[in-house]
mmCIF file of C-alpha atoms in Angstrom:
data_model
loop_
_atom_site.group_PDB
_atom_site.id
_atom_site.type_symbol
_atom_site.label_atom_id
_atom_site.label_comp_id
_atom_site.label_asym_id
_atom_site.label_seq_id
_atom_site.Cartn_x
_atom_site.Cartn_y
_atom_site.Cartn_z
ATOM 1 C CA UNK P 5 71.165 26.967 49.531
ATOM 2 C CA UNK P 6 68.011 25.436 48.840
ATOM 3 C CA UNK P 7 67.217 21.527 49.424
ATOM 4 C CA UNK P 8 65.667 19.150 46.966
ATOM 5 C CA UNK P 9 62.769 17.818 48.390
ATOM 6 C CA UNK P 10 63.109 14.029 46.870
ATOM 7 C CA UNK P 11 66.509 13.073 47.547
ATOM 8 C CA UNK P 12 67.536 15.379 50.044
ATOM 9 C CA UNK P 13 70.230 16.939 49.330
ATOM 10 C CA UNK P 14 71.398 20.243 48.572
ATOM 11 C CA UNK P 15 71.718 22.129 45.529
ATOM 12 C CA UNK P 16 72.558 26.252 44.492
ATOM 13 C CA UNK P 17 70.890 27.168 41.598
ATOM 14 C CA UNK P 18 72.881 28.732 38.916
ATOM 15 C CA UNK P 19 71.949 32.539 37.911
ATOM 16 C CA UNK P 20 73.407 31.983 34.254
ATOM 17 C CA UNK P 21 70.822 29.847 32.814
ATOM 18 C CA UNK P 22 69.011 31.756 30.192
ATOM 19 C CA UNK P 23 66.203 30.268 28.134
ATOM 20 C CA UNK P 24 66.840 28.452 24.445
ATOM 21 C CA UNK P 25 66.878 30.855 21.267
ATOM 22 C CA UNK P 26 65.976 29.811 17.550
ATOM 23 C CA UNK P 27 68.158 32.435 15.331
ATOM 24 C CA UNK P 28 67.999 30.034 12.659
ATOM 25 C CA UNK P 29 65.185 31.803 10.001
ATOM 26 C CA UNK P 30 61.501 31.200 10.905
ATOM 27 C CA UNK P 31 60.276 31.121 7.494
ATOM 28 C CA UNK P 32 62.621 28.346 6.583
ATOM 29 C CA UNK P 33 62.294 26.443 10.211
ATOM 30 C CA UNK P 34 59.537 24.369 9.178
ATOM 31 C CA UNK P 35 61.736 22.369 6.180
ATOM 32 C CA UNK P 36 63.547 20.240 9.422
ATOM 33 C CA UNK P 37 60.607 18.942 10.490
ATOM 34 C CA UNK P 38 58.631 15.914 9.465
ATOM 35 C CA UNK P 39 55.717 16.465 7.522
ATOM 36 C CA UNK P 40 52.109 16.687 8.967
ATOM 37 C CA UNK P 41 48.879 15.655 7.086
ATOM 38 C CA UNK P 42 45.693 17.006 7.874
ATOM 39 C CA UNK P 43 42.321 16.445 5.857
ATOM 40 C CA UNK P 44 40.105 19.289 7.235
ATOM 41 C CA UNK P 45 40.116 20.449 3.988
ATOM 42 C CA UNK P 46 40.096 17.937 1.383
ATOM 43 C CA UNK P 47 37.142 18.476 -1.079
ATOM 44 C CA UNK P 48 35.840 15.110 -1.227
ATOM 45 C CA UNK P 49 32.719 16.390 -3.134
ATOM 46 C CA UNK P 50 34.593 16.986 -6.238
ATOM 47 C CA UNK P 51 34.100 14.325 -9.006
ATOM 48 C CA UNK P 52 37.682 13.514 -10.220
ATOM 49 C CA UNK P 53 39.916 14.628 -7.222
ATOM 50 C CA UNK P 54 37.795 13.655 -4.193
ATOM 51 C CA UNK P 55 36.610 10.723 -2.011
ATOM 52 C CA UNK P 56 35.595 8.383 -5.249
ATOM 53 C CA UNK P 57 39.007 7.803 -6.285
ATOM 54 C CA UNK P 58 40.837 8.008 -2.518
ATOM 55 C CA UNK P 59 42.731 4.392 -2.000
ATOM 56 C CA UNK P 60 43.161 4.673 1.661
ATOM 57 C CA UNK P 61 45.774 2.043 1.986
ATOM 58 C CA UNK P 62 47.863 2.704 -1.010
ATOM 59 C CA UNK P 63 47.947 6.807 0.127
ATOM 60 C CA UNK P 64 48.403 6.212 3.688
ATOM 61 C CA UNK P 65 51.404 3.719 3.386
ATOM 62 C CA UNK P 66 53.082 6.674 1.472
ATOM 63 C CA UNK P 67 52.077 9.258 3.457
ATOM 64 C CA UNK P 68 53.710 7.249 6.422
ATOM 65 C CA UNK P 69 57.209 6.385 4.493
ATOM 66 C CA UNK P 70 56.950 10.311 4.018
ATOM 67 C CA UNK P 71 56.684 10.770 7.598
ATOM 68 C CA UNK P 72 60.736 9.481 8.225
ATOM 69 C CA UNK P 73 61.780 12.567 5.748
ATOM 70 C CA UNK P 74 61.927 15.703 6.394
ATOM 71 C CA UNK P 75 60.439 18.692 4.404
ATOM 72 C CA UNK P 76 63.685 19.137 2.723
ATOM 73 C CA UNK P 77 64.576 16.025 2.104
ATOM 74 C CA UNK P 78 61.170 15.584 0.447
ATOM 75 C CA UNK P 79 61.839 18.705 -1.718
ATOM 76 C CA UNK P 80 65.142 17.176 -2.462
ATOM 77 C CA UNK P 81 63.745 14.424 -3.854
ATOM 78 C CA UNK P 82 63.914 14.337 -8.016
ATOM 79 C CA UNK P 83 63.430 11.979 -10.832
ATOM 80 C CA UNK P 84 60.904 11.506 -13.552
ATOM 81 C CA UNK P 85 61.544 11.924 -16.997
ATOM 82 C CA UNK P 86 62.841 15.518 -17.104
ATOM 83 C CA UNK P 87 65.152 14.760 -13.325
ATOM 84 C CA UNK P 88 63.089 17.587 -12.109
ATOM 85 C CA UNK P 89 61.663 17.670 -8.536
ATOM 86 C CA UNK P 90 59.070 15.234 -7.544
ATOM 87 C CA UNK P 91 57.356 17.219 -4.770
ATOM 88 C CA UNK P 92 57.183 20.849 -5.034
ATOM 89 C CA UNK P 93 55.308 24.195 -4.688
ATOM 90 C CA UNK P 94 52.932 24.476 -7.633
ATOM 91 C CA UNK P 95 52.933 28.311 -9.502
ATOM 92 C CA UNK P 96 49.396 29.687 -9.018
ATOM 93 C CA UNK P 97 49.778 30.599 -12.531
ATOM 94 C CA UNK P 98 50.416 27.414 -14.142
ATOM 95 C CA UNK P 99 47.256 25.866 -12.155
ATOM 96 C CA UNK P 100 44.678 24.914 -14.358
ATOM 97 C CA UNK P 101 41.636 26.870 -14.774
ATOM 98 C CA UNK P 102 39.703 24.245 -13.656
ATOM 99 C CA UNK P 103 41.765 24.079 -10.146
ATOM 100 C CA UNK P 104 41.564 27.866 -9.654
ATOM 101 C CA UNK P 105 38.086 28.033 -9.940
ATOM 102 C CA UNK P 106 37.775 25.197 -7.423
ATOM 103 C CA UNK P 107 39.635 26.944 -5.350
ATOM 104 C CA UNK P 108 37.255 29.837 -5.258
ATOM 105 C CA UNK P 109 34.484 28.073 -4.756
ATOM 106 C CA UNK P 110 35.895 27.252 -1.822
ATOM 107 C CA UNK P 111 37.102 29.878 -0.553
ATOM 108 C CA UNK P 112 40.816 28.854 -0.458
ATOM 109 C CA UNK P 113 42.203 31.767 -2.952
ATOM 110 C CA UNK P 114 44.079 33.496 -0.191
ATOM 111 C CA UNK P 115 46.800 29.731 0.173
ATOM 112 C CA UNK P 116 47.316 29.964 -3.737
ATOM 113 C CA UNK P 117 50.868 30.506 -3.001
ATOM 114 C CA UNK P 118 51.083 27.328 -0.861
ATOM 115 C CA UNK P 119 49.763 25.152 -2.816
ATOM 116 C CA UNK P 120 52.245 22.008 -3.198
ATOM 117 C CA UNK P 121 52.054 18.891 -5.097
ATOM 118 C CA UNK P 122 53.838 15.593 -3.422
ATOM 119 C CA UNK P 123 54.221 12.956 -6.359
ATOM 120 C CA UNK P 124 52.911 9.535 -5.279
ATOM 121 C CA UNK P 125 54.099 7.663 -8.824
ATOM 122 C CA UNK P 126 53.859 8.104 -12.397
ATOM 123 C CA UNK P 127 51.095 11.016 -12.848
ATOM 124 C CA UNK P 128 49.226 10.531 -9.193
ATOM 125 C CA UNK P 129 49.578 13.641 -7.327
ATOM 126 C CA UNK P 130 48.484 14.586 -3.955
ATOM 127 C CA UNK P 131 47.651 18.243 -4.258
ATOM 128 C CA UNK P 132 47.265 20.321 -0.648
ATOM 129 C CA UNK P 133 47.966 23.548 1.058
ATOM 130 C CA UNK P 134 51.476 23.274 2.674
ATOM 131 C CA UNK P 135 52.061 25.628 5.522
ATOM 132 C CA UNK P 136 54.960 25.434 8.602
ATOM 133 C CA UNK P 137 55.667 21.981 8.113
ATOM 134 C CA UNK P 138 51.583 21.000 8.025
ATOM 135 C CA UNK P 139 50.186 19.446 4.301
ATOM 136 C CA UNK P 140 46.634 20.432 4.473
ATOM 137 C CA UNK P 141 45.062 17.558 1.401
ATOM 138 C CA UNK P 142 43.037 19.162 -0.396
ATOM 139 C CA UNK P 143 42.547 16.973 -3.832
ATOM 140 C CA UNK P 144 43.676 13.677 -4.815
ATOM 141 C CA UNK P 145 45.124 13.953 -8.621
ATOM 142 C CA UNK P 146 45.545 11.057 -10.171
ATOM 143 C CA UNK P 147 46.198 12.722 -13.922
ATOM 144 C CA UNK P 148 48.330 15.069 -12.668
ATOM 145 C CA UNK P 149 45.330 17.586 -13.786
ATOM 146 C CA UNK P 150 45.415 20.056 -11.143
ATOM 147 C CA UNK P 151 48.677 21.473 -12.947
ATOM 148 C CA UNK P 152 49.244 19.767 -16.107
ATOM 149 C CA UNK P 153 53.010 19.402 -17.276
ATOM 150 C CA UNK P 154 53.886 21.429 -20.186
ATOM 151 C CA UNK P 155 55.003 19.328 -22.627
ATOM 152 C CA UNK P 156 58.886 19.724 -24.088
ATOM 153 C CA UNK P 157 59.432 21.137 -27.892
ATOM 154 C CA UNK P 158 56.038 22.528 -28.472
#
């Protein structure tokens, strides 16, 4: 029996313990944690969804209220005029043209299939690369242009 070395007495390890397994899915892990923003990526050169039109205090203060959700939760979230979701992953096929060829230019064409759109209010859109839990920003959308609705009885 070993002895512990700060309070002195004695103590017999157990030979049961076995290390902490996950077999909840991996993929889906990442939708009980809280989000994470990064801007490493954000293309502040572009005219209409970069730095020019980037209010830092309005953004930030939802970004943070995000922060107490989870990824579900946020995905849960709906409302609008059609109930649908507010936040959601964005079909590279319904991105406009505009936005795809942004996204070669910078290289980015191999996260089309991550690309989510978190609704800040009416057509404002933060558009970014979500991947494990981590929102990469990538353009700030405040015409919800990046993937324009398609309008109902047309």
């Amino acid at each position: 029996m070993d002895r512990c070395k700060t309070c002195k007495h004695s103590y017999a390890p157990t030979g049961n313990k076995k290390p902490k397994t996950d077999n909840s899915n991996s993929a889906e892990k990442w939708k009980n944690k809280n989000p994470v923003w990064r801007f490493h990526r954000f293309d502040g050169q572009h005219e209409k969804w970069g730095i020019e039109n980037f209010n830092f205090p309005s953004i930030l203060g939802q970004l943070a209220s995000f922060e107490r959700m989870s990824w579900q939760e946020i995905e849960n979230v709906s409302g609008g005029r059609s109930s649908g979701t507010n936040h959601h992953f964005l079909p590279a096929a319904r991105l406009d043209k505009k936005a795809v060829k942004r996204l070669q230019e910078l290289k980015l064409t191999e996260f089309s299939d991550n690309i989510f759109s978190l609704r800040l209010n009416g057509k404002h859109r933060l558009i970014g690369i979500l991947m494990n839990g981590t929102f990469d920003i990538l353009w700030n959308d405040y015409d919800h242009e990046v993937c324009p609705s398609q309008k109902r009885n047309t």
